[in-house]
Structures are given as C-alpha cells and as structure tokens.
Short mmCIF file of C-alpha atoms and ligand atoms in Angstrom, two decimals:
data_model
loop_
_atom_site.label_atom_id
_atom_site.label_comp_id
_atom_site.label_asym_id
_atom_site.label_seq_id
_atom_site.Cartn_x
_atom_site.Cartn_y
_atom_site.Cartn_z
CA UNK A 26 25.34 4.67 -73.11
CA UNK A 27 21.96 6.50 -73.23
CA UNK A 28 19.82 7.01 -76.25
CA UNK A 29 18.58 10.49 -75.28
CA UNK A 30 19.93 13.10 -77.57
CA UNK A 31 23.17 14.61 -76.50
CA UNK A 32 23.79 17.90 -77.98
CA UNK A 33 26.74 20.40 -77.93
CA UNK A 34 25.65 23.54 -76.29
CA UNK A 35 24.56 26.12 -78.91
CA UNK A 36 25.55 29.82 -78.18
CA UNK A 37 23.38 31.76 -75.70
CA UNK A 38 21.30 34.38 -77.56
CA UNK A 39 21.24 37.75 -75.95
CA UNK A 40 17.46 38.59 -76.21
CA UNK A 41 14.30 36.40 -76.82
CA UNK A 42 10.56 36.65 -76.22
CA UNK A 43 10.34 33.60 -74.14
CA UNK A 44 12.99 31.83 -72.01
CA UNK A 45 12.12 28.25 -71.04
CA UNK A 46 14.15 26.76 -68.12
CA UNK A 47 14.62 22.90 -68.29
CA UNK A 48 14.52 20.62 -71.27
CA UNK A 49 12.49 17.74 -69.82
CA UNK A 50 9.22 16.83 -71.37
CA UNK A 51 7.35 20.02 -70.02
CA UNK A 52 10.15 22.41 -71.33
CA UNK A 53 10.49 20.52 -74.70
CA UNK A 54 6.65 20.70 -75.15
CA UNK A 55 6.62 24.41 -74.18
CA UNK A 56 9.36 25.18 -76.68
CA UNK A 57 7.49 23.39 -79.57
CA UNK A 58 4.35 25.28 -78.80
CA UNK A 59 5.87 28.70 -78.42
CA UNK A 60 8.00 28.31 -81.53
CA UNK A 61 4.72 27.22 -83.43
CA UNK A 62 3.24 30.47 -82.31
CA UNK A 63 5.97 32.61 -83.76
CA UNK A 64 7.96 33.38 -80.57
CA UNK A 65 11.60 33.60 -80.35
CA UNK A 66 12.52 31.05 -77.65
CA UNK A 67 15.67 29.98 -75.81
CA UNK A 68 15.33 26.49 -74.10
CA UNK A 69 17.96 26.29 -71.35
CA UNK A 70 18.95 22.94 -69.87
CA UNK A 71 21.34 22.50 -67.04
CA UNK A 72 22.63 19.04 -67.93
CA UNK A 73 24.54 17.74 -70.96
CA UNK A 74 21.41 15.79 -72.24
CA UNK A 75 17.66 16.61 -72.90
CA UNK A 76 14.90 14.69 -71.57
CA UNK A 77 15.08 15.16 -67.73
CA UNK A 78 13.40 12.24 -66.04
CA UNK A 79 12.75 10.59 -69.53
CA UNK A 80 15.97 8.80 -70.16
CA UNK A 81 16.39 5.34 -71.78
CA UNK A 82 19.82 3.61 -70.94
CA UNK A 83 21.20 0.24 -72.04
CA UNK A 84 22.71 -2.82 -70.29
CA UNK A 85 25.05 -5.24 -71.82
CA UNK A 86 23.69 -8.99 -71.45
CA UNK A 87 26.96 -10.47 -72.67
CA UNK A 88 27.23 -13.41 -74.99
CA UNK A 89 27.71 -10.93 -77.89
CA UNK A 90 24.05 -9.92 -77.70
CA UNK A 91 22.68 -6.50 -78.36
CA UNK A 92 22.52 -4.14 -75.43
CA UNK A 93 19.21 -4.20 -73.71
CA UNK A 94 17.32 -0.82 -73.49
CA UNK A 95 15.73 0.06 -69.96
CA UNK A 96 14.17 3.34 -68.78
CA UNK A 97 15.97 4.90 -65.88
CA UNK A 98 12.75 7.13 -65.31
CA UNK A 99 9.39 6.90 -67.10
CA UNK A 100 8.44 3.85 -68.86
CA UNK A 101 4.66 3.41 -69.06
CA UNK A 102 2.21 5.49 -71.05
CA UNK A 103 -0.21 6.18 -68.18
CA UNK A 104 -3.81 7.12 -69.17
CA UNK A 105 -2.56 5.68 -72.52
CA UNK A 106 -5.64 6.23 -74.59
CA UNK A 107 -5.52 10.02 -73.81
CA UNK A 108 -1.74 10.23 -73.47
CA UNK A 109 -0.25 12.64 -76.07
CA UNK A 110 2.85 10.32 -76.46
CA UNK A 111 0.62 7.32 -77.61
CA UNK A 112 -0.13 9.28 -80.91
CA UNK A 113 3.42 10.47 -81.01
CA UNK A 114 4.68 6.91 -80.59
CA UNK A 115 2.38 5.84 -83.49
CA UNK A 116 3.51 8.64 -85.68
CA UNK A 117 7.30 7.86 -84.97
CA UNK A 118 6.76 4.06 -85.28
CA UNK A 119 7.51 3.20 -81.52
CA UNK A 120 5.84 0.11 -80.36
CA UNK A 121 4.15 -0.33 -76.98
CA UNK A 122 2.25 -3.22 -75.31
CA UNK A 123 -1.50 -2.91 -74.49
CA UNK A 124 -1.99 -6.26 -72.89
CA UNK A 125 -1.95 -6.31 -69.17
CA UNK A 126 1.01 -7.97 -67.36
CA UNK A 127 0.82 -10.97 -65.14
CA UNK A 128 1.15 -10.54 -61.31
CA UNK A 129 3.16 -12.88 -59.21
CA UNK A 130 3.36 -12.75 -55.41
CA UNK A 131 5.85 -14.80 -53.50
CA UNK A 132 4.17 -15.87 -50.16
CA UNK A 133 7.45 -17.02 -48.64
CA UNK A 134 7.05 -20.79 -49.48
CA UNK A 135 5.12 -20.62 -52.68
CA UNK A 136 3.66 -18.42 -55.30
CA UNK A 137 0.10 -17.02 -54.87
CA UNK A 138 -2.55 -18.94 -56.68
CA UNK A 139 -5.62 -17.68 -58.48
CA UNK A 140 -7.59 -17.53 -55.21
CA UNK A 141 -4.84 -15.57 -53.48
CA UNK A 142 -4.56 -13.19 -56.47
CA UNK A 143 -8.27 -12.59 -56.54
CA UNK A 144 -8.16 -12.04 -52.69
CA UNK A 145 -5.47 -9.40 -53.24
CA UNK A 146 -7.32 -7.62 -55.90
CA UNK A 147 -10.46 -7.45 -53.65
CA UNK A 148 -8.34 -5.96 -50.82
CA UNK A 149 -6.93 -3.36 -53.38
CA UNK A 150 -10.39 -2.39 -54.27
CA UNK A 151 -11.33 -2.04 -50.60
CA UNK A 152 -8.43 0.31 -50.11
CA UNK A 153 -9.25 2.26 -53.22
CA UNK A 154 -13.01 2.61 -52.22
CA UNK A 155 -11.97 3.84 -48.89
CA UNK A 156 -9.73 6.59 -50.30
CA UNK A 157 -12.43 7.43 -52.89
CA UNK A 158 -15.11 7.74 -50.17
CA UNK A 159 -12.87 10.05 -48.13
CA UNK A 160 -12.22 12.27 -51.16
CA UNK A 161 -15.94 12.28 -52.02
CA UNK A 162 -16.59 13.62 -48.53
CA UNK A 163 -14.03 16.35 -49.11
CA UNK A 164 -11.57 14.97 -46.48
CA UNK A 165 -8.10 15.95 -47.49
CA UNK A 166 -6.26 13.52 -45.07
CA UNK A 167 -3.48 11.04 -45.29
CA UNK A 168 -4.50 7.92 -47.34
CA UNK A 169 -3.06 5.72 -44.72
CA UNK A 170 -5.63 7.13 -42.25
CA UNK A 171 -8.61 5.83 -44.10
CA UNK A 172 -7.31 2.56 -45.63
CA UNK A 173 -8.80 -0.29 -43.59
CA UNK A 174 -6.67 -3.09 -42.31
CA UNK A 175 -6.09 -5.44 -45.49
CA UNK A 176 -4.84 -8.29 -43.47
CA UNK A 177 -2.14 -10.27 -45.13
CA UNK A 178 -2.31 -7.94 -48.09
CA UNK A 179 -1.60 -4.66 -46.08
CA UNK A 180 2.18 -4.62 -46.67
CA UNK A 181 1.84 -5.50 -50.36
CA UNK A 182 -0.71 -2.71 -50.93
CA UNK A 183 1.34 -0.17 -49.03
CA UNK A 184 4.41 -1.30 -51.11
CA UNK A 185 2.26 -0.82 -54.26
CA UNK A 186 1.21 2.69 -53.27
CA UNK A 187 4.80 3.73 -52.25
CA UNK A 188 5.97 2.66 -55.86
CA UNK A 189 3.23 4.28 -57.63
CA UNK A 190 3.26 7.54 -55.85
CA UNK A 191 6.82 7.60 -54.63
CA UNK A 192 5.71 8.34 -51.06
CA UNK A 193 4.22 6.37 -48.15
CA UNK A 194 0.43 6.74 -47.95
CA UNK A 195 0.85 8.32 -44.51
CA UNK A 196 2.25 11.32 -46.33
CA UNK A 197 -0.09 11.37 -49.32
CA UNK A 198 -3.35 13.31 -49.78
CA UNK A 199 -6.58 11.47 -50.39
CA UNK A 200 -8.13 14.26 -52.29
CA UNK A 201 -5.17 14.73 -54.55
CA UNK A 202 -4.86 10.98 -55.12
CA UNK A 203 -8.59 10.94 -56.35
CA UNK A 204 -8.06 13.66 -58.72
CA UNK A 205 -5.64 11.70 -60.73
CA UNK A 206 -7.53 10.17 -63.66
CA UNK A 207 -6.86 6.43 -63.47
CA UNK A 208 -8.04 5.00 -66.76
CA UNK A 209 -6.31 1.51 -66.12
CA UNK A 210 -4.37 1.89 -69.48
CA UNK A 211 -0.72 1.73 -68.67
CA UNK A 212 1.24 0.69 -71.69
CA UNK A 213 5.02 0.15 -71.63
CA UNK A 214 7.07 1.57 -74.51
CA UNK A 215 9.17 -1.22 -76.19
CA UNK A 216 12.30 0.79 -77.22
CA UNK A 217 11.95 2.88 -74.11
CA UNK A 218 9.85 5.96 -73.12
CA UNK A 219 13.14 8.04 -72.94
CA UNK A 220 14.05 7.01 -76.53
CA UNK A 221 10.60 8.09 -77.55
CA UNK A 222 10.81 11.50 -75.94
CA UNK A 223 14.29 11.99 -77.51
CA UNK A 224 12.93 11.05 -81.10
CA UNK A 225 10.01 13.39 -80.64
CA UNK A 226 12.34 16.21 -79.44
CA UNK A 227 14.93 15.76 -82.23
CA UNK A 228 13.74 19.00 -83.89
CA UNK A 229 14.04 21.06 -80.80
CA UNK A 230 17.01 23.12 -80.17
CA UNK A 231 18.05 23.15 -76.65
CA UNK A 232 20.94 25.13 -74.97
CA UNK A 233 22.42 22.37 -72.87
CA UNK A 234 24.94 22.70 -70.11
CA UNK A 235 23.52 26.03 -69.25
CA UNK A 236 21.98 26.05 -65.86
CA UNK A 237 19.89 29.15 -64.98
CA UNK A 238 21.11 30.29 -61.44
CA UNK A 239 18.94 33.43 -61.01
CA UNK A 240 16.37 35.44 -62.53
CA UNK A 241 16.42 39.08 -62.02
CA UNK A 242 12.89 40.29 -62.36
CA UNK A 243 13.36 43.86 -61.24
CA UNK A 244 13.43 45.57 -64.59
CA UNK A 245 11.20 45.62 -67.72
CA UNK A 246 12.68 42.43 -69.02
CA UNK A 247 13.67 39.48 -67.18
CA UNK A 248 17.58 38.80 -66.95
CA UNK A 249 18.44 35.10 -66.70
CA UNK A 250 21.84 34.51 -65.29
CA UNK A 251 23.82 31.50 -66.25
CA UNK A 252 27.56 30.53 -66.13
CA UNK A 253 27.56 31.17 -69.91
CA UNK A 254 26.25 34.62 -69.80
CA UNK A 255 22.96 36.54 -69.23
CA UNK A 256 19.87 36.31 -71.41
CA UNK A 257 17.10 38.95 -71.58
CA UNK A 258 13.58 37.69 -72.07
CA UNK A 259 10.08 39.15 -72.01
CA UNK A 260 8.62 36.18 -70.21
CA UNK A 261 9.65 32.75 -68.85
CA UNK A 262 8.34 29.24 -68.31
CA UNK A 263 10.10 27.41 -65.43
CA UNK A 264 10.01 23.64 -65.56
CA UNK A 265 12.44 22.37 -62.88
CA UNK A 266 11.13 20.03 -60.38
CA UNK A 267 9.24 21.34 -57.26
CA UNK A 268 12.38 20.19 -55.15
CA UNK A 269 14.81 22.01 -57.34
CA UNK A 270 12.76 25.20 -57.03
CA UNK A 271 12.33 24.66 -53.29
CA UNK A 272 16.00 24.21 -52.65
CA UNK A 273 17.10 27.38 -54.50
CA UNK A 274 18.38 25.46 -57.59
CA UNK A 275 16.93 28.51 -59.47
CA UNK A 276 16.50 31.78 -57.47
CA UNK A 277 14.19 34.62 -58.43
CA UNK A 278 15.16 38.16 -57.48
CA UNK A 279 13.14 39.53 -55.79
CA UNK A 280 12.25 36.06 -54.41
CA UNK A 281 9.23 34.16 -55.56
CA UNK A 282 5.97 35.25 -53.84
CA UNK A 283 5.51 33.39 -50.44
CA UNK A 284 2.08 31.96 -51.66
CA UNK A 285 4.03 30.26 -54.55
CA UNK A 286 6.85 28.98 -52.28
CA UNK A 287 4.28 27.66 -49.86
CA UNK A 288 2.40 25.94 -52.75
CA UNK A 289 5.70 24.17 -53.88
CA UNK A 290 6.20 22.95 -50.41
CA UNK A 291 2.81 21.29 -50.59
CA UNK A 292 3.84 19.06 -53.53
CA UNK A 293 7.57 18.11 -53.03
CA UNK A 294 9.05 15.18 -54.82
CA UNK A 295 8.67 11.65 -53.51
CA UNK A 296 11.46 9.04 -54.06
CA UNK A 297 11.52 6.53 -56.88
CA UNK A 298 14.47 4.38 -57.97
CA UNK A 299 15.26 1.27 -59.99
CA UNK A 300 17.97 -1.42 -60.18
CA UNK A 301 18.31 -3.08 -63.48
CA UNK A 302 19.83 -6.52 -64.02
CA UNK A 303 20.59 -8.21 -67.30
CA UNK A 304 21.12 -11.99 -67.57
CA UNK A 305 22.68 -13.89 -70.42
CA UNK A 306 19.66 -16.31 -70.84
CA UNK A 307 16.08 -16.72 -69.62
CA UNK A 308 16.42 -17.49 -65.94
CA UNK A 309 12.69 -16.83 -64.97
CA UNK A 310 10.57 -18.85 -67.39
CA UNK A 311 8.19 -15.87 -67.22
CA UNK A 312 7.67 -12.74 -69.40
CA UNK A 313 6.00 -9.42 -69.00
CA UNK A 314 5.35 -10.17 -65.37
CA UNK A 315 5.58 -8.27 -62.07
CA UNK A 316 6.78 -10.03 -59.02
CA UNK A 317 6.46 -9.09 -55.40
CA UNK A 318 7.72 -10.64 -52.26
CA UNK A 319 4.89 -10.64 -49.76
CA UNK A 320 6.68 -11.35 -46.55
CA UNK A 321 9.15 -8.49 -47.15
CA UNK A 322 6.53 -5.98 -48.06
CA UNK A 323 6.14 -2.88 -47.60
CA UNK A 324 9.97 -2.94 -47.34
CA UNK A 325 10.64 -4.50 -50.79
CA UNK A 326 10.74 -3.89 -54.34
CA UNK A 327 8.33 -4.59 -57.21
CA UNK A 328 10.13 -6.43 -59.95
CA UNK A 329 9.54 -6.17 -63.68
CA UNK A 330 10.33 -9.49 -64.94
CA UNK A 331 11.52 -10.03 -68.68
CA UNK A 332 9.81 -7.01 -70.17
CA UNK A 333 9.44 -7.45 -73.72
CA UNK A 334 10.99 -10.97 -73.31
CA UNK A 335 14.36 -9.25 -72.63
CA UNK A 336 16.45 -11.28 -70.14
CA UNK A 337 16.12 -8.63 -67.52
CA UNK A 338 14.64 -7.92 -64.05
CA UNK A 339 13.98 -4.41 -63.02
CA UNK A 340 13.43 -3.62 -59.45
CA UNK A 341 11.32 -0.55 -58.52
CA UNK A 342 11.45 1.03 -55.05
CA UNK A 343 9.41 4.08 -53.88
CA UNK A 344 9.12 6.26 -50.81
CA UNK A 345 11.05 5.40 -47.68
CA UNK A 346 12.90 2.35 -49.01
CA UNK A 347 13.99 4.10 -52.15
CA UNK A 348 15.42 7.11 -50.17
CA UNK A 349 17.11 4.78 -47.75
CA UNK A 350 18.80 2.63 -50.46
CA UNK A 351 19.71 5.61 -52.49
CA UNK A 352 21.52 6.84 -49.39
CA UNK A 353 23.25 3.54 -48.77
CA UNK A 354 24.67 3.59 -52.31
CA UNK A 355 24.63 1.43 -55.46
CA UNK A 356 26.32 -1.70 -54.10
CA UNK A 357 23.63 -1.80 -51.24
CA UNK A 358 20.79 -1.31 -53.84
CA UNK A 359 22.10 -4.17 -55.85
CA UNK A 360 22.69 -6.44 -52.95
CA UNK A 361 19.13 -5.71 -51.61
CA UNK A 362 17.32 -6.41 -54.89
CA UNK A 363 19.50 -9.51 -55.84
CA UNK A 364 18.61 -10.88 -52.30
CA UNK A 365 14.92 -10.60 -53.01
CA UNK A 366 15.31 -12.09 -56.39
CA UNK A 367 17.16 -15.13 -54.96
CA UNK A 368 14.40 -15.70 -52.37
CA UNK A 369 11.79 -15.65 -55.12
CA UNK A 370 13.55 -17.34 -58.02
CA UNK A 371 16.42 -19.15 -56.33
CA UNK A 372 20.08 -18.08 -55.93
CA UNK A 373 21.13 -19.82 -59.11
CA UNK A 374 19.70 -17.09 -61.25
CA UNK A 375 22.62 -14.84 -60.38
CA UNK A 376 25.16 -17.30 -61.99
CA UNK A 377 23.72 -15.91 -65.22
CA UNK A 378 23.74 -12.20 -64.24
CA UNK A 379 25.97 -10.19 -66.65
CA UNK A 380 25.31 -6.51 -65.82
CA UNK A 381 23.46 -4.35 -63.31
CA UNK A 382 22.77 -0.65 -62.94
CA UNK A 383 21.04 1.67 -60.37
CA UNK A 384 19.35 5.00 -60.50
CA UNK A 385 19.81 7.88 -57.99
CA UNK A 386 17.21 10.46 -58.82
CA UNK A 387 17.38 12.14 -55.40
CA UNK A 388 21.02 12.81 -55.79
CA UNK A 389 20.65 14.39 -59.18
CA UNK A 390 21.05 18.06 -58.24
CA UNK A 391 18.85 19.08 -61.28
CA UNK A 392 15.87 16.62 -60.36
CA UNK A 393 15.97 15.82 -56.65
CA UNK A 394 13.74 12.86 -56.47
CA UNK A 395 11.02 10.78 -58.15
CA UNK A 396 7.80 12.68 -58.75
CA UNK A 397 5.59 15.09 -57.01
CA UNK A 398 3.33 13.94 -54.13
CA UNK A 399 0.69 16.04 -52.45
CA UNK A 400 0.92 16.34 -48.66
CA UNK A 401 -2.36 15.58 -46.74
CA UNK A 402 -4.26 18.89 -46.40
CA UNK A 403 -2.60 20.45 -49.35
CA UNK A 404 -4.82 19.31 -52.21
CA UNK A 405 -5.25 22.95 -53.35
CA UNK A 406 -1.55 23.48 -53.93
CA UNK A 407 -1.18 22.11 -57.60
CA UNK A 408 -3.76 24.67 -58.72
CA UNK A 409 -1.84 27.46 -56.84
CA UNK A 410 1.23 26.60 -58.85
CA UNK A 411 -0.57 27.58 -62.07
CA UNK A 412 -0.86 31.36 -60.99
CA UNK A 413 1.90 33.29 -62.97
CA UNK A 414 4.32 35.67 -61.11
CA UNK A 415 3.60 39.26 -62.57
CA UNK A 416 1.93 37.80 -65.57
CA UNK A 417 5.33 36.95 -67.09
CA UNK A 418 6.71 33.86 -65.24
CA UNK A 419 4.76 30.63 -65.51
CA UNK A 420 5.66 27.19 -63.78
CA UNK A 421 5.10 24.06 -65.81
CA UNK A 422 6.07 20.39 -65.25
CA UNK A 423 4.40 17.24 -63.84
CA UNK A 424 3.71 18.84 -60.50
CA UNK A 425 1.45 21.44 -62.13
CA UNK A 426 -0.94 18.92 -63.69
CA UNK A 427 -4.20 18.53 -61.73
CA UNK A 428 -5.18 15.10 -63.04
CA UNK A 429 -2.03 13.53 -64.61
CA UNK A 430 0.71 14.59 -62.08
CA UNK A 431 3.84 12.55 -61.87
CA UNK A 432 3.44 11.57 -65.42
CA UNK A 433 4.98 12.37 -68.83
CA UNK A 434 1.51 13.11 -70.33
CA UNK A 435 0.82 15.60 -67.46
CA UNK A 436 4.26 17.24 -67.93
CA UNK A 437 3.66 17.57 -71.70
CA UNK A 438 0.29 19.24 -71.29
CA UNK A 439 1.27 21.60 -68.62
CA UNK A 440 4.32 22.83 -70.85
CA UNK A 441 1.90 23.31 -73.73
CA UNK A 442 -0.57 25.33 -71.46
CA UNK A 443 2.13 27.54 -70.00
CA UNK A 444 3.56 28.27 -73.38
CA UNK A 445 0.10 29.21 -74.64
CA UNK A 446 -0.50 31.60 -71.80
CA UNK A 447 2.86 33.19 -72.39
CA UNK A 448 2.18 33.56 -76.10
CA UNK A 449 -1.15 35.06 -75.52
CA UNK A 450 0.31 37.52 -73.10
CA UNK A 451 3.18 38.46 -75.30
CA UNK A 452 1.07 38.80 -78.40
CA UNK A 453 -1.49 41.06 -76.45
CA UNK A 454 1.49 43.26 -75.27
CA UNK A 455 2.74 43.53 -78.82
CA UNK A 456 -0.60 44.65 -80.36
C1 FAD B 3 11.86 6.31 -61.51
C2 FAD B 3 10.77 6.94 -62.31
C3 FAD B 3 9.75 6.21 -62.90
C4 FAD B 3 8.91 6.97 -63.67
N1 FAD B 3 7.94 6.23 -64.36
C5 FAD B 3 7.00 6.86 -64.96
C6 FAD B 3 6.22 6.20 -65.90
O1 FAD B 3 6.18 4.99 -66.12
N2 FAD B 3 5.32 7.03 -66.84
C7 FAD B 3 5.28 8.29 -66.69
O2 FAD B 3 4.36 8.96 -67.34
N3 FAD B 3 6.04 8.90 -65.86
C8 FAD B 3 6.93 8.31 -65.00
N4 FAD B 3 7.80 9.01 -64.22
C9 FAD B 3 7.64 10.43 -64.03
C10 FAD B 3 8.12 11.23 -65.39
O3 FAD B 3 9.36 10.91 -65.76
C11 FAD B 3 8.05 12.70 -65.04
O4 FAD B 3 6.80 13.04 -64.58
C12 FAD B 3 8.35 13.70 -66.24
O5 FAD B 3 9.43 13.23 -66.98
C13 FAD B 3 8.76 15.01 -65.72
O6 FAD B 3 9.00 15.96 -66.72
P1 FAD B 3 9.29 17.43 -66.32
O7 FAD B 3 9.45 18.14 -67.65
O8 FAD B 3 8.11 18.01 -65.55
O9 FAD B 3 10.43 17.45 -65.34
P2 FAD B 3 11.95 17.00 -65.56
O10 FAD B 3 12.00 15.84 -66.40
O11 FAD B 3 12.53 16.97 -64.18
O12 FAD B 3 12.62 18.13 -66.39
C14 FAD B 3 13.13 19.31 -65.66
C15 FAD B 3 14.42 19.75 -66.51
O13 FAD B 3 14.89 20.86 -65.84
C16 FAD B 3 16.34 20.90 -65.78
N5 FAD B 3 16.73 21.79 -64.92
C17 FAD B 3 16.45 21.80 -63.49
N6 FAD B 3 17.05 22.97 -62.90
C18 FAD B 3 17.49 23.83 -63.87
C19 FAD B 3 18.14 25.09 -64.05
N7 FAD B 3 18.29 25.76 -62.90
N8 FAD B 3 18.47 25.53 -65.21
C20 FAD B 3 18.32 24.84 -66.38
N9 FAD B 3 17.76 23.57 -66.26
C21 FAD B 3 17.34 23.06 -65.04
C22 FAD B 3 16.58 19.39 -65.47
O14 FAD B 3 17.89 19.07 -65.68
C23 FAD B 3 15.56 18.66 -66.25
O15 FAD B 3 16.01 18.26 -67.53
C24 FAD B 3 8.85 8.41 -63.70
C25 FAD B 3 9.77 9.15 -62.95
C26 FAD B 3 10.76 8.27 -62.20
C27 FAD B 3 11.89 9.17 -61.49
#
C-alpha cells in the first residue's frame, strides 16, 4: 500500500480562472502558487492518487516487522542545498541523509579495493571533463561520441550514465547534460520522497480520476473535456510528461503548434525502473551502499544496499536495459536482479528474501517512462517548451527545467513559474 494521498474525486467545477492538468509535483506547485495569488483553480489528475512519479510504497519484510518504505520513483533530493524540498522536509519533520554513500564494485572474483575505486573515480572525471569540453566548445553531440575509452571502467561508467539520465550516452546531448547544475549534494529522504511530496500536498485539492482528453481552444475560453464533464477555463498549465503529450494522451484542438510538438520530440522520456527486495535480516553486512557488478556492466543494475539500515536491496536500471526488462515483465525483472545479487553476495541471501516488487513506469499510460532526456543536437528544445500557446497555455514539469531537468526540484520550480506567468496574464487581462 502506498503512502501517497488517495482522494475521492471531488466534483468538477464548471468554470475557473486556471485549469492545471496533472497533479504530479509540477501541477501541485502550480496549484499552490495560483491559489496563493487569488486565482480560482481546478487541478485535474487522471489517476486515483496524486504525486505522479513521486510515490512511496512499502514492502513487508516478514517476521512481524513493520513494512519498509521504498520509493518507486524519486528518492534523492538532488541539488539538495538549493532544492525547495529540503526546506519543506525540514518544515515537515522529514529526515534525510547528507553523508555520502559507500561504493562497492564487484570485479567478478573480488570487491574493488581503494586503489581500484580511486582509478574508477579518475575514469569518471576523465569522461566528465570530455563532455564538459565539448559543451564548452558549443558542440551539441552525443555524449558517447566524446567520452574517451575508459578501459575496464567503460561499462560501469556507461551503466552509471544510463541510470542517472535514463538513456544511453549515445542518445544524450553533451550541451544539455552540462546545463544541469550538478552540486554533488544528493540526499535520500528517509521516509520516502513520495511520502514527503504527499505530506506537502496535503492541503491541495486535486480532482482525481479525471483525465483531460482534449482541450478545445477555438473559443474565448478554453474547454477541457474529461469523462466526467467539461470545464471552462481562462488559461491552463499542462504538466503531463513529454511522452504523454507526444503520444496524444492530451490533445489540443486545433493541435499544438508544430514548433512545440517538435520541441517535445527533442526531449522524450528515457527509461528508469527499480526492483525492490525485502529480507527478514541483514544479509549484506553493509549499509547505505551502492553495489555494481563490473563484468555485467553496462547491461546491469546499480543496487542500493540497506538504505537507512533497512534490510532491503533496490536495483536501479536505466535506458536500454530498463526498457528491455520492463517489456519482459516483473518475473524477468526480479530474476535478473536476483541473479546479479547472487553473484555479488552469494545465492544464500535469497533464503531470507521475503518480498519483492517492480516498477513499470513506461507502461503507465499517464507517465510513459523515466525522465526527460535531450537528444544530441536538440539542446535548445527545453527552452522552446517554455513558450506559451496563445499566451494562455503553459507547459510545466521536469522537462521544462533548464538546469534541474529530470528532478523533483526542477518540476516544482517549473510549476511555480508557469503559474506565475498565468496569474500575471490573467490579472493584467482583468485590469
Ligand atoms: C525511477 C525513477 C527515479 C527517480 N529518481 C529521482 C530522484 O531520486 N530525485 C529526483 O529529484 N527525481 C527523480 N525522478 C524524477 C522525478 O520523479 C520527476 O522528475 C518528477 O516527479 C516529475 O514531476 P512532474 O510533475 O513533472 O511529472 P509527473 O510526476 O509525471 O506528473 C504528471 C501528472 O500528470 C498526470 N497526467 C498525465 N496525463 C494526464 C491527463 N491527460 N489528464 C490529467 N492528468 C494527467 C499524471 O498521472 C501525473 O500525475 C525519478 C523518476 C523515476 C521514474
């Protein structure tokens, strides 16, 4: 059972100033901002829960112990010192961990020692410097085209990039990558980032189970059509993911301008999934660690081991592997991650395995994947998403952030910005 708020759908109003489509972080932030500015708002969410890709679930570890929380989507406060959710976590009493985690790399017959790990770090720095140099020179090309041969760390680094960006570096823009502000502060939320988002959003009324199918923009007001009726609005903020918008999960009539559709195609979603395992005791002898199987990389998972000393392992996959496993189904995902754990920690660990769960973000029709990734040559596309349609429809969401894309912080700030633009416009029109 999840901890995100599940709400009974309230009635659909007939007429509002601002309609906000999607009650993920961007939509929730937009709703809070617009309401604080005195606008009447309808926040429409297709699913029965709010939060979108922010969703804390639980696994039962057996032995009568309390269920263990784990995040199906976001987990780390990226750019943590500047992330709005760090302050929100402090205000709401949610703990997070600021110490860096230990990295373990299985070399096939032994764990990497300090010299190996220093070598791995140096290889990562060489790759990063090459991407930075290309971006500095204004080269908007595939990251894979500029990263040098990293020898025995090539696979591990490629796997790392796939997990972090949700895509293979062959399909990922150097220039866009370097616009992301990497601060090195990535702090996990103890009770779950999804639970934090749900607590922050407890005061926001969302009209759940109400997918917006079409927005008729031919008249003076927008008409948002849902299976529960039609809503009129003066303006709208649309927060569905780029893939949902690209696949027609929400249609505009007349269709969205071709420049906007083209910009969406430049930043589609990558793939990111997890397999969570709960054990009835400590089978790892580690805590707060990441473990990687070097011989299998880049076709393997990155494992979180015993986060917050919980007897869990959480396998992260990104890019091609995440897509392939998701297509193969939950049983295959679990078997694949179990096999990697067995090789690293011994098959015995599974004697104490009590529960497992998988995500399938790509199959979720209202999400469609992991997080947005910019194609080589398309580094201008995020900025193009920010141009409103007819000065009354704004896009928002993680893909619309220029420096924190793919994150909750970026989604939040883009929702706030879109609502401010809409409020300024609506207020000016009234005066
Ligand atoms: C596996 C995974 C791990 C991640 N890890 C991290 C992390 O550690 N840290 C971090 O900061 N970020 C992480 N992220 C990314 C982060 O979760 C997202 O960037 C963020 O939650 C996106 O918020 P959003 O509001 O832009 O979009 P969404 O969360 O996708 O919200 C959009 C909402 O719109 C709704 N919707 C779609 N279509 C319609 C429609 N037609 N009508 C009505 N509603 C509709 C959807 O149901 C959804 O609720 C992770 C994501 C994944 C998948």
